[in-house]
GROMACS .gro file of C-alpha atoms in nm:
model
  481
    1UNK     CA    1   6.699  15.876   7.917
    2UNK     CA    2   6.824  16.227   7.998
    3UNK     CA    3   6.615  16.501   7.841
    4UNK     CA    4   6.794  16.828   7.769
    5UNK     CA    5   6.557  17.108   7.857
    6UNK     CA    6   6.795  17.382   7.969
    7UNK     CA    7   6.874  17.254   8.320
    8UNK     CA    8   7.141  16.985   8.283
    9UNK     CA    9   7.337  16.881   8.595
   10UNK     CA   10   7.695  16.765   8.635
   11UNK     CA   11   7.562  16.427   8.756
   12UNK     CA   12   7.379  16.390   8.423
   13UNK     CA   13   7.698  16.474   8.233
   14UNK     CA   14   7.878  16.197   8.424
   15UNK     CA   15   7.595  15.951   8.349
   16UNK     CA   16   7.614  16.030   7.977
   17UNK     CA   17   7.993  16.008   7.973
   18UNK     CA   18   8.045  15.700   8.187
   19UNK     CA   19   7.723  15.496   8.165
   20UNK     CA   20   7.627  15.595   7.811
   21UNK     CA   21   7.287  15.719   7.927
   22UNK     CA   22   7.060  15.800   7.635
   23UNK     CA   23   6.981  16.163   7.554
   24UNK     CA   24   6.690  16.352   7.402
   25UNK     CA   25   6.613  16.720   7.348
   26UNK     CA   26   6.281  16.865   7.455
   27UNK     CA   27   6.061  16.998   7.170
   28UNK     CA   28   6.049  17.336   7.344
   29UNK     CA   29   6.426  17.364   7.328
   30UNK     CA   30   6.433  17.266   6.961
   31UNK     CA   31   6.168  17.528   6.890
   32UNK     CA   32   6.351  17.802   7.080
   33UNK     CA   33   6.684  17.725   6.914
   34UNK     CA   34   6.520  17.726   6.570
   35UNK     CA   35   6.368  18.067   6.640
   36UNK     CA   36   6.697  18.194   6.782
   37UNK     CA   37   6.874  18.090   6.461
   38UNK     CA   38   6.633  18.295   6.250
   39UNK     CA   39   6.666  18.596   6.476
   40UNK     CA   40   7.047  18.568   6.475
   41UNK     CA   41   7.044  18.572   6.096
   42UNK     CA   42   6.832  18.888   6.097
   43UNK     CA   43   7.062  19.059   6.349
   44UNK     CA   44   7.375  18.963   6.154
   45UNK     CA   45   7.237  19.132   5.843
   46UNK     CA   46   7.211  19.462   6.031
   47UNK     CA   47   7.502  19.447   6.275
   48UNK     CA   48   7.868  19.363   6.195
   49UNK     CA   49   7.912  19.020   6.352
   50UNK     CA   50   8.238  18.841   6.423
   51UNK     CA   51   8.274  18.518   6.229
   52UNK     CA   52   7.973  18.584   6.009
   53UNK     CA   53   8.047  18.915   5.839
   54UNK     CA   54   8.419  18.904   5.932
   55UNK     CA   55   8.700  18.653   5.941
   56UNK     CA   56   8.824  18.472   6.252
   57UNK     CA   57   9.100  18.542   6.503
   58UNK     CA   58   9.355  18.783   6.365
   59UNK     CA   59   9.135  18.813   6.054
   60UNK     CA   60   8.851  18.965   6.255
   61UNK     CA   61   8.883  19.296   6.068
   62UNK     CA   62   8.864  19.127   5.729
   63UNK     CA   63   8.515  19.149   5.578
   64UNK     CA   64   8.353  18.836   5.434
   65UNK     CA   65   8.146  18.847   5.118
   66UNK     CA   66   7.788  18.750   5.198
   67UNK     CA   67   7.793  18.514   4.899
   68UNK     CA   68   8.100  18.326   5.034
   69UNK     CA   69   7.932  17.992   5.106
   70UNK     CA   70   8.255  17.817   5.203
   71UNK     CA   71   8.351  18.060   5.480
   72UNK     CA   72   8.223  17.839   5.762
   73UNK     CA   73   8.364  17.515   5.622
   74UNK     CA   74   8.708  17.676   5.580
   75UNK     CA   75   8.711  17.758   5.949
   76UNK     CA   76   8.621  17.402   6.049
   77UNK     CA   77   8.873  17.240   5.817
   78UNK     CA   78   9.163  17.471   5.894
   79UNK     CA   79   9.118  17.453   6.272
   80UNK     CA   80   9.054  17.080   6.310
   81UNK     CA   81   9.413  16.996   6.394
   82UNK     CA   82   9.538  16.831   6.712
   83UNK     CA   83   9.813  16.590   6.809
   84UNK     CA   84   9.929  16.345   7.073
   85UNK     CA   85   9.746  16.053   7.228
   86UNK     CA   86   9.376  16.004   7.159
   87UNK     CA   87   9.156  16.091   7.458
   88UNK     CA   88   8.948  15.831   7.638
   89UNK     CA   89   8.590  15.771   7.531
   90UNK     CA   90   8.439  15.913   7.850
   91UNK     CA   91   8.623  16.244   7.801
   92UNK     CA   92   8.491  16.275   7.447
   93UNK     CA   93   8.136  16.186   7.550
   94UNK     CA   94   8.155  16.439   7.833
   95UNK     CA   95   8.264  16.708   7.586
   96UNK     CA   96   7.971  16.629   7.356
   97UNK     CA   97   7.724  16.630   7.645
   98UNK     CA   98   7.851  16.963   7.777
   99UNK     CA   99   7.835  17.128   7.435
  100UNK     CA  100   7.486  16.995   7.376
  101UNK     CA  101   7.378  17.127   7.717
  102UNK     CA  102   7.526  17.472   7.648
  103UNK     CA  103   7.362  17.495   7.305
  104UNK     CA  104   7.020  17.434   7.460
  105UNK     CA  105   7.050  17.788   7.602
  106UNK     CA  106   6.985  18.032   7.315
  107UNK     CA  107   7.287  18.248   7.244
  108UNK     CA  108   7.491  18.075   6.975
  109UNK     CA  109   7.244  18.135   6.694
  110UNK     CA  110   7.319  17.812   6.510
  111UNK     CA  111   7.083  17.571   6.336
  112UNK     CA  112   6.876  17.339   6.554
  113UNK     CA  113   6.969  17.038   6.337
  114UNK     CA  114   7.315  17.045   6.495
  115UNK     CA  115   7.168  16.974   6.838
  116UNK     CA  116   6.981  16.669   6.710
  117UNK     CA  117   7.297  16.550   6.533
  118UNK     CA  118   7.495  16.575   6.856
  119UNK     CA  119   7.227  16.375   7.037
  120UNK     CA  120   7.242  16.107   6.766
  121UNK     CA  121   7.621  16.093   6.794
  122UNK     CA  122   7.593  16.028   7.167
  123UNK     CA  123   7.310  15.777   7.140
  124UNK     CA  124   7.490  15.572   6.873
  125UNK     CA  125   7.825  15.616   7.050
  126UNK     CA  126   7.975  15.705   6.712
  127UNK     CA  127   8.235  15.949   6.836
  128UNK     CA  128   8.505  16.175   6.697
  129UNK     CA  129   8.869  16.096   6.774
  130UNK     CA  130   9.009  16.382   6.983
  131UNK     CA  131   9.381  16.409   7.063
  132UNK     CA  132   9.541  16.557   7.370
  133UNK     CA  133   9.713  16.870   7.234
  134UNK     CA  134   9.512  17.155   7.085
  135UNK     CA  135   9.334  17.349   7.361
  136UNK     CA  136   9.474  17.660   7.530
  137UNK     CA  137   9.189  17.780   7.752
  138UNK     CA  138   9.010  18.015   7.509
  139UNK     CA  139   8.775  17.771   7.333
  140UNK     CA  140   8.856  17.409   7.247
  141UNK     CA  141   8.868  17.488   6.877
  142UNK     CA  142   9.065  17.184   6.760
  143UNK     CA  143   8.842  16.936   6.941
  144UNK     CA  144   8.514  17.097   6.837
  145UNK     CA  145   8.621  17.155   6.477
  146UNK     CA  146   8.722  16.789   6.461
  147UNK     CA  147   8.382  16.698   6.603
  148UNK     CA  148   8.213  16.910   6.336
  149UNK     CA  149   8.408  16.738   6.057
  150UNK     CA  150   8.306  16.402   6.202
  151UNK     CA  151   7.940  16.507   6.203
  152UNK     CA  152   7.985  16.619   5.842
  153UNK     CA  153   8.140  16.287   5.737
  154UNK     CA  154   8.480  16.436   5.653
  155UNK     CA  155   8.644  16.247   5.940
  156UNK     CA  156   8.569  15.891   6.042
  157UNK     CA  157   8.360  15.832   6.353
  158UNK     CA  158   8.414  15.538   6.585
  159UNK     CA  159   8.085  15.388   6.460
  160UNK     CA  160   7.823  15.434   6.187
  161UNK     CA  161   7.704  15.794   6.154
  162UNK     CA  162   7.491  15.956   5.885
  163UNK     CA  163   7.683  16.262   5.755
  164UNK     CA  164   7.524  16.605   5.776
  165UNK     CA  165   7.496  16.851   5.489
  166UNK     CA  166   7.757  17.129   5.484
  167UNK     CA  167   7.738  17.399   5.750
  168UNK     CA  168   7.722  17.769   5.671
  169UNK     CA  169   7.892  18.056   5.849
  170UNK     CA  170   7.582  18.088   6.068
  171UNK     CA  171   7.667  17.756   6.241
  172UNK     CA  172   8.042  17.693   6.208
  173UNK     CA  173   8.190  17.945   6.452
  174UNK     CA  174   7.892  17.924   6.692
  175UNK     CA  175   7.944  17.551   6.733
  176UNK     CA  176   8.315  17.571   6.815
  177UNK     CA  177   8.304  17.880   7.038
  178UNK     CA  178   8.320  17.679   7.361
  179UNK     CA  179   8.550  17.514   7.614
  180UNK     CA  180   8.329  17.206   7.624
  181UNK     CA  181   8.617  16.959   7.627
  182UNK     CA  182   8.796  17.131   7.915
  183UNK     CA  183   8.472  17.170   8.110
  184UNK     CA  184   8.365  16.811   8.041
  185UNK     CA  185   8.695  16.667   8.159
  186UNK     CA  186   8.682  16.890   8.468
  187UNK     CA  187   8.335  16.755   8.549
  188UNK     CA  188   8.465  16.397   8.540
  189UNK     CA  189   8.780  16.474   8.739
  190UNK     CA  190   8.589  16.665   9.009
  191UNK     CA  191   8.336  16.381   9.033
  192UNK     CA  192   8.614  16.123   9.073
  193UNK     CA  193   8.793  16.330   9.335
  194UNK     CA  194   8.472  16.379   9.532
  195UNK     CA  195   8.420  16.001   9.539
  196UNK     CA  196   8.777  15.944   9.654
  197UNK     CA  197   8.746  16.203   9.930
  198UNK     CA  198   8.428  16.032  10.054
  199UNK     CA  199   8.613  15.699  10.055
  200UNK     CA  200   8.914  15.859  10.226
  201UNK     CA  201   8.696  15.965  10.520
  202UNK     CA  202   8.612  15.606  10.612
  203UNK     CA  203   8.968  15.492  10.542
  204UNK     CA  204   9.077  15.756  10.793
  205UNK     CA  205   8.828  15.608  11.042
  206UNK     CA  206   8.994  15.267  11.001
  207UNK     CA  207   9.340  15.412  11.060
  208UNK     CA  208   9.210  15.621  11.352
  209UNK     CA  209   9.066  15.311  11.520
  210UNK     CA  210   9.377  15.104  11.452
  211UNK     CA  211   9.592  15.375  11.610
  212UNK     CA  212   9.350  15.439  11.901
  213UNK     CA  213   9.316  15.804  11.805
  214UNK     CA  214   9.185  16.082  12.025
  215UNK     CA  215   8.848  16.216  11.899
  216UNK     CA  216   8.883  16.555  12.072
  217UNK     CA  217   8.966  16.750  11.749
  218UNK     CA  218   8.623  16.656  11.611
  219UNK     CA  219   8.423  16.804  11.898
  220UNK     CA  220   8.188  17.089  11.810
  221UNK     CA  221   8.393  17.335  12.015
  222UNK     CA  222   8.725  17.232  11.859
  223UNK     CA  223   8.578  17.244  11.508
  224UNK     CA  224   8.442  17.592  11.564
  225UNK     CA  225   8.791  17.709  11.648
  226UNK     CA  226   8.911  17.640  11.293
  227UNK     CA  227   8.674  17.911  11.165
  228UNK     CA  228   8.656  17.732  10.829
  229UNK     CA  229   8.350  17.748  10.608
  230UNK     CA  230   8.100  17.466  10.678
  231UNK     CA  231   8.337  17.310  10.933
  232UNK     CA  232   8.058  17.245  11.187
  233UNK     CA  233   7.873  17.022  10.941
  234UNK     CA  234   8.191  16.841  10.845
  235UNK     CA  235   8.286  16.780  11.209
  236UNK     CA  236   7.943  16.626  11.268
  237UNK     CA  237   7.989  16.411  10.960
  238UNK     CA  238   8.320  16.285  11.093
  239UNK     CA  239   8.174  16.218  11.438
  240UNK     CA  240   7.909  16.004  11.269
  241UNK     CA  241   8.173  15.810  11.075
  242UNK     CA  242   8.405  15.762  11.372
  243UNK     CA  243   8.130  15.686  11.623
  244UNK     CA  244   8.158  15.726  11.998
  245UNK     CA  245   8.323  15.533  12.279
  246UNK     CA  246   8.686  15.551  12.165
  247UNK     CA  247   8.957  15.500  12.426
  248UNK     CA  248   9.247  15.717  12.306
  249UNK     CA  249   9.608  15.611  12.355
  250UNK     CA  250   9.741  15.968  12.370
  251UNK     CA  251   9.640  16.303  12.515
  252UNK     CA  252   9.739  16.466  12.185
  253UNK     CA  253   9.787  16.282  11.858
  254UNK     CA  254  10.037  16.364  11.583
  255UNK     CA  255   9.905  16.585  11.304
  256UNK     CA  256   9.823  16.285  11.086
  257UNK     CA  257   9.524  16.222  11.314
  258UNK     CA  258   9.478  16.554  11.491
  259UNK     CA  259   9.486  16.794  11.194
  260UNK     CA  260   9.262  16.589  10.965
  261UNK     CA  261   8.957  16.814  11.007
  262UNK     CA  262   9.109  17.156  10.918
  263UNK     CA  263   9.313  17.005  10.636
  264UNK     CA  264   9.029  16.811  10.477
  265UNK     CA  265   8.764  17.083  10.508
  266UNK     CA  266   8.986  17.299  10.288
  267UNK     CA  267   8.973  17.034  10.016
  268UNK     CA  268   8.598  16.985  10.051
  269UNK     CA  269   8.539  17.360  10.028
  270UNK     CA  270   8.754  17.379   9.714
  271UNK     CA  271   8.554  17.093   9.562
  272UNK     CA  272   8.227  17.266   9.650
  273UNK     CA  273   8.345  17.581   9.473
  274UNK     CA  274   8.450  17.408   9.153
  275UNK     CA  275   8.133  17.198   9.149
  276UNK     CA  276   7.924  17.516   9.170
  277UNK     CA  277   8.124  17.676   8.889
  278UNK     CA  278   8.099  17.369   8.665
  279UNK     CA  279   7.723  17.352   8.727
  280UNK     CA  280   7.696  17.702   8.586
  281UNK     CA  281   7.938  17.647   8.298
  282UNK     CA  282   7.754  17.347   8.153
  283UNK     CA  283   7.439  17.553   8.097
  284UNK     CA  284   7.597  17.891   8.020
  285UNK     CA  285   7.586  18.061   7.682
  286UNK     CA  286   7.951  18.171   7.675
  287UNK     CA  287   7.935  18.227   7.302
  288UNK     CA  288   8.130  18.486   7.103
  289UNK     CA  289   7.943  18.647   6.941
  290UNK     CA  290   7.656  18.615   7.188
  291UNK     CA  291   7.307  18.675   7.050
  292UNK     CA  292   7.073  18.825   7.307
  293UNK     CA  293   6.696  18.775   7.293
  294UNK     CA  294   6.399  18.915   7.479
  295UNK     CA  295   6.151  18.703   7.674
  296UNK     CA  296   5.960  18.627   7.351
  297UNK     CA  297   6.269  18.506   7.166
  298UNK     CA  298   6.306  18.825   6.964
  299UNK     CA  299   6.668  18.912   6.884
  300UNK     CA  300   6.769  19.242   7.037
  301UNK     CA  301   7.152  19.263   7.026
  302UNK     CA  302   7.483  19.100   6.943
  303UNK     CA  303   7.745  19.110   7.219
  304UNK     CA  304   8.109  19.045   7.141
  305UNK     CA  305   8.225  18.904   7.473
  306UNK     CA  306   8.498  18.701   7.640
  307UNK     CA  307   8.289  18.445   7.827
  308UNK     CA  308   8.504  18.176   7.671
  309UNK     CA  309   8.811  18.304   7.859
  310UNK     CA  310   8.838  18.039   8.130
  311UNK     CA  311   9.046  18.220   8.392
  312UNK     CA  312   8.787  18.148   8.667
  313UNK     CA  313   8.795  17.775   8.589
  314UNK     CA  314   9.174  17.776   8.577
  315UNK     CA  315   9.185  17.937   8.923
  316UNK     CA  316   8.927  17.693   9.061
  317UNK     CA  317   9.127  17.398   8.928
  318UNK     CA  318   9.440  17.533   9.095
  319UNK     CA  319   9.247  17.570   9.419
  320UNK     CA  320   9.141  17.206   9.416
  321UNK     CA  321   9.486  17.076   9.322
  322UNK     CA  322   9.659  17.277   9.593
  323UNK     CA  323   9.396  17.184   9.852
  324UNK     CA  324   9.445  16.817   9.768
  325UNK     CA  325   9.824  16.835   9.779
  326UNK     CA  326   9.826  16.990  10.127
  327UNK     CA  327   9.631  16.692  10.267
  328UNK     CA  328   9.875  16.422  10.156
  329UNK     CA  329  10.145  16.482  10.422
  330UNK     CA  330   9.882  16.376  10.675
  331UNK     CA  331   9.825  16.051  10.485
  332UNK     CA  332  10.199  15.998  10.497
  333UNK     CA  333  10.199  16.075  10.869
  334UNK     CA  334   9.932  15.814  10.943
  335UNK     CA  335  10.113  15.555  10.734
  336UNK     CA  336  10.434  15.630  10.924
  337UNK     CA  337  10.251  15.581  11.251
  338UNK     CA  338  10.103  15.250  11.135
  339UNK     CA  339  10.449  15.119  11.045
  340UNK     CA  340  10.608  15.222  11.375
  341UNK     CA  341  10.605  14.990  11.680
  342UNK     CA  342  10.598  15.300  11.903
  343UNK     CA  343  10.236  15.353  11.796
  344UNK     CA  344  10.121  14.998  11.712
  345UNK     CA  345  10.315  14.777  11.960
  346UNK     CA  346  10.350  14.542  11.661
  347UNK     CA  347  10.639  14.455  11.430
  348UNK     CA  348  10.792  14.730  11.214
  349UNK     CA  349  10.599  14.769  10.888
  350UNK     CA  350  10.339  14.525  11.025
  351UNK     CA  351  10.565  14.248  10.895
  352UNK     CA  352  10.541  13.882  10.999
  353UNK     CA  353  10.797  13.602  10.996
  354UNK     CA  354  11.167  13.684  10.982
  355UNK     CA  355  11.300  13.988  11.168
  356UNK     CA  356  11.416  14.127  10.834
  357UNK     CA  357  11.069  14.102  10.673
  358UNK     CA  358  10.957  14.419  10.493
  359UNK     CA  359  10.579  14.394  10.536
  360UNK     CA  360  10.410  14.695  10.382
  361UNK     CA  361  10.730  14.901  10.353
  362UNK     CA  362  10.713  14.935   9.975
  363UNK     CA  363  10.346  15.035   9.978
  364UNK     CA  364  10.463  15.340  10.171
  365UNK     CA  365  10.708  15.408   9.887
  366UNK     CA  366  10.432  15.376   9.627
  367UNK     CA  367  10.217  15.622   9.821
  368UNK     CA  368  10.512  15.862   9.837
  369UNK     CA  369  10.556  15.830   9.459
  370UNK     CA  370  10.189  15.917   9.409
  371UNK     CA  371  10.234  16.211   9.647
  372UNK     CA  372  10.513  16.336   9.422
  373UNK     CA  373  10.275  16.333   9.125
  374UNK     CA  374  10.009  16.520   9.324
  375UNK     CA  375  10.262  16.776   9.445
  376UNK     CA  376  10.389  16.839   9.092
  377UNK     CA  377  10.036  16.869   8.954
  378UNK     CA  378   9.955  17.131   9.219
  379UNK     CA  379  10.182  17.388   9.054
  380UNK     CA  380   9.954  17.690   8.986
  381UNK     CA  381   9.868  17.656   8.621
  382UNK     CA  382   9.675  17.985   8.619
  383UNK     CA  383  10.003  18.178   8.648
  384UNK     CA  384  10.089  18.087   8.289
  385UNK     CA  385   9.938  18.246   7.979
  386UNK     CA  386  10.038  18.266   7.613
  387UNK     CA  387   9.998  18.520   7.330
  388UNK     CA  388   9.890  18.381   6.992
  389UNK     CA  389   9.743  18.473   6.653
  390UNK     CA  390   9.925  18.804   6.602
  391UNK     CA  391   9.821  18.915   6.949
  392UNK     CA  392   9.451  18.834   6.915
  393UNK     CA  393   9.475  18.560   7.177
  394UNK     CA  394   9.671  18.774   7.421
  395UNK     CA  395   9.610  18.594   7.751
  396UNK     CA  396   9.514  18.230   7.691
  397UNK     CA  397   9.470  18.073   8.035
  398UNK     CA  398   9.579  17.713   7.979
  399UNK     CA  399   9.274  17.599   8.175
  400UNK     CA  400   9.287  17.285   7.961
  401UNK     CA  401   9.627  17.200   8.107
  402UNK     CA  402   9.490  17.258   8.458
  403UNK     CA  403   9.243  16.977   8.392
  404UNK     CA  404   9.524  16.747   8.279
  405UNK     CA  405   9.705  16.823   8.605
  406UNK     CA  406   9.391  16.752   8.809
  407UNK     CA  407   9.336  16.421   8.630
  408UNK     CA  408   9.692  16.318   8.719
  409UNK     CA  409   9.645  16.429   9.078
  410UNK     CA  410   9.325  16.224   9.103
  411UNK     CA  411   9.506  15.914   8.976
  412UNK     CA  412   9.775  15.972   9.236
  413UNK     CA  413   9.521  16.023   9.513
  414UNK     CA  414   9.354  15.693   9.427
  415UNK     CA  415   9.685  15.519   9.495
  416UNK     CA  416   9.735  15.714   9.819
  417UNK     CA  417   9.394  15.620   9.960
  418UNK     CA  418   9.427  15.259   9.845
  419UNK     CA  419   9.767  15.228  10.009
  420UNK     CA  420   9.642  15.367  10.339
  421UNK     CA  421   9.343  15.131  10.322
  422UNK     CA  422   9.567  14.824  10.288
  423UNK     CA  423   9.787  14.929  10.578
  424UNK     CA  424   9.499  15.028  10.808
  425UNK     CA  425   9.321  14.699  10.738
  426UNK     CA  426   9.634  14.497  10.819
  427UNK     CA  427   9.680  14.695  11.141
  428UNK     CA  428   9.324  14.629  11.252
  429UNK     CA  429   9.353  14.258  11.174
  430UNK     CA  430   9.683  14.221  11.357
  431UNK     CA  431   9.536  14.396  11.659
  432UNK     CA  432   9.250  14.145  11.659
  433UNK     CA  433   8.986  14.411  11.597
  434UNK     CA  434   8.673  14.288  11.417
  435UNK     CA  435   8.399  14.479  11.234
  436UNK     CA  436   8.173  14.442  11.537
  437UNK     CA  437   8.437  14.624  11.747
  438UNK     CA  438   8.414  14.936  11.533
  439UNK     CA  439   8.234  15.238  11.678
  440UNK     CA  440   7.993  15.319  11.394
  441UNK     CA  441   7.801  15.142  11.123
  442UNK     CA  442   7.996  15.327  10.855
  443UNK     CA  443   8.332  15.218  10.997
  444UNK     CA  444   8.209  14.863  11.053
  445UNK     CA  445   8.078  14.833  10.696
  446UNK     CA  446   8.397  14.983  10.558
  447UNK     CA  447   8.610  14.735  10.751
  448UNK     CA  448   8.389  14.450  10.632
  449UNK     CA  449   8.454  14.554  10.272
  450UNK     CA  450   8.824  14.596  10.342
  451UNK     CA  451   8.848  14.240  10.474
  452UNK     CA  452   8.793  14.123  10.115
  453UNK     CA  453   9.155  14.225  10.055
  454UNK     CA  454   9.420  13.948  10.072
  455UNK     CA  455   9.499  13.855  10.432
  456UNK     CA  456   9.836  13.692  10.372
  457UNK     CA  457  10.079  13.918  10.562
  458UNK     CA  458  10.395  13.740  10.446
  459UNK     CA  459  10.641  13.917  10.218
  460UNK     CA  460  10.508  13.867   9.865
  461UNK     CA  461  10.405  14.051   9.549
  462UNK     CA  462  10.149  14.314   9.658
  463UNK     CA  463  10.064  14.476   9.325
  464UNK     CA  464   9.729  14.298   9.314
  465UNK     CA  465   9.658  14.411   9.670
  466UNK     CA  466   9.677  14.772   9.556
  467UNK     CA  467   9.464  14.698   9.250
  468UNK     CA  468   9.202  14.531   9.470
  469UNK     CA  469   9.209  14.820   9.717
  470UNK     CA  470   9.156  15.074   9.439
  471UNK     CA  471   8.865  14.867   9.308
  472UNK     CA  472   8.673  14.876   9.639
  473UNK     CA  473   8.712  15.251   9.696
  474UNK     CA  474   8.396  15.314   9.496
  475UNK     CA  475   8.209  15.090   9.738
  476UNK     CA  476   8.351  15.279  10.035
  477UNK     CA  477   8.253  15.623   9.902
  478UNK     CA  478   7.882  15.604   9.997
  479UNK     CA  479   7.980  15.518  10.354
  480UNK     CA  480   8.166  15.847  10.386
  481UNK     CA  481   7.923  16.069  10.197
   0.00000   0.00000   0.00000
């Protein structure tokens, strides 16, 4: 059970999304949100407040009659429109978990019953259906309005769900003023990429051993020369994974082996930055309007802000995608080396049997195809914006599309790492190297896991080999972490 008390972590969001961990809200949070709702109502009576005393978007200058009880419901109904393919369950659960976490920080001014309803939706796994098109990077209105209608019983949930009573204007806009879907999907994508990078480190160690690489680039002195952030710690991590006692075949390796450290540290640093940003976003009150309270919970002001404008997240997503894309040529380089008799002293493509046998040739093509997807996804999404709603949304960041690109890049990277794993494992086997010959426990354990892959090197259908390799990457990740 994960208790929301104002300090949720990205790991907890992943557990809720992927493992359906149960959720609860601390009584203190419920009490503070209830008080914040009362104070927000008092402030809104004295101060003109967007969405409560005015309309929404381009109608922000239009006053709303205080007796208009349907104002909030009109917003939810009119904005709950999306299209395209329905999103996966884990993405929807992540969105709900992120929004629940954000709402535990006073600032939205909505009713506390909405928090308990969100928790019930997660615990019963009775979810809204959210489609892919609708978000532009300045609040995921379509997804959250659709969620609200599901909570209210106006849209079907995926399971039994007791409908809530109608929401007023004091809860409608506050609930949907968030990028929870974009943030939630980014949390999952960053988590998956981190796992794959950890697995890729030990896969590199297998290829390095199979190619008799030179460990010089990982020395403390060589690492320091890159001047990259945290490179000393990463070099030590790689020395631990590679182990000692290697007999290199070359004075200086090709970049696929030699440039691994400076290339990969750039990706790890980009992941560290987006993880730090996401950790802040999932607990931030980015509401518009934002109700501000003193240390005793007394309402003191209403701030009309732009915290929902996700330019920083869009830039961070671009940073990760570009950092990932620049590493893949080195994967391709190592695969080229492992298919070339000049480096292996074995048959081309590690083939067996007839001279014309293809071996792992087509796996290289699959990896190249995945590289193409990663390269395309790396296009800087933050360069694009759009103007909507009669100029009210004048610089929407498309951060939501940046997440879609990262998800595609992660899928491609999984194929890249799996392909290299298959080839490195075949190389080690054909060279007669055993797990006990490896130079570290991490590399030995990784090779032991890799030997569960099919060991028939004849030309045959290798689709299942790739599927099996992808499946064991999760088991390799802890060895590289």
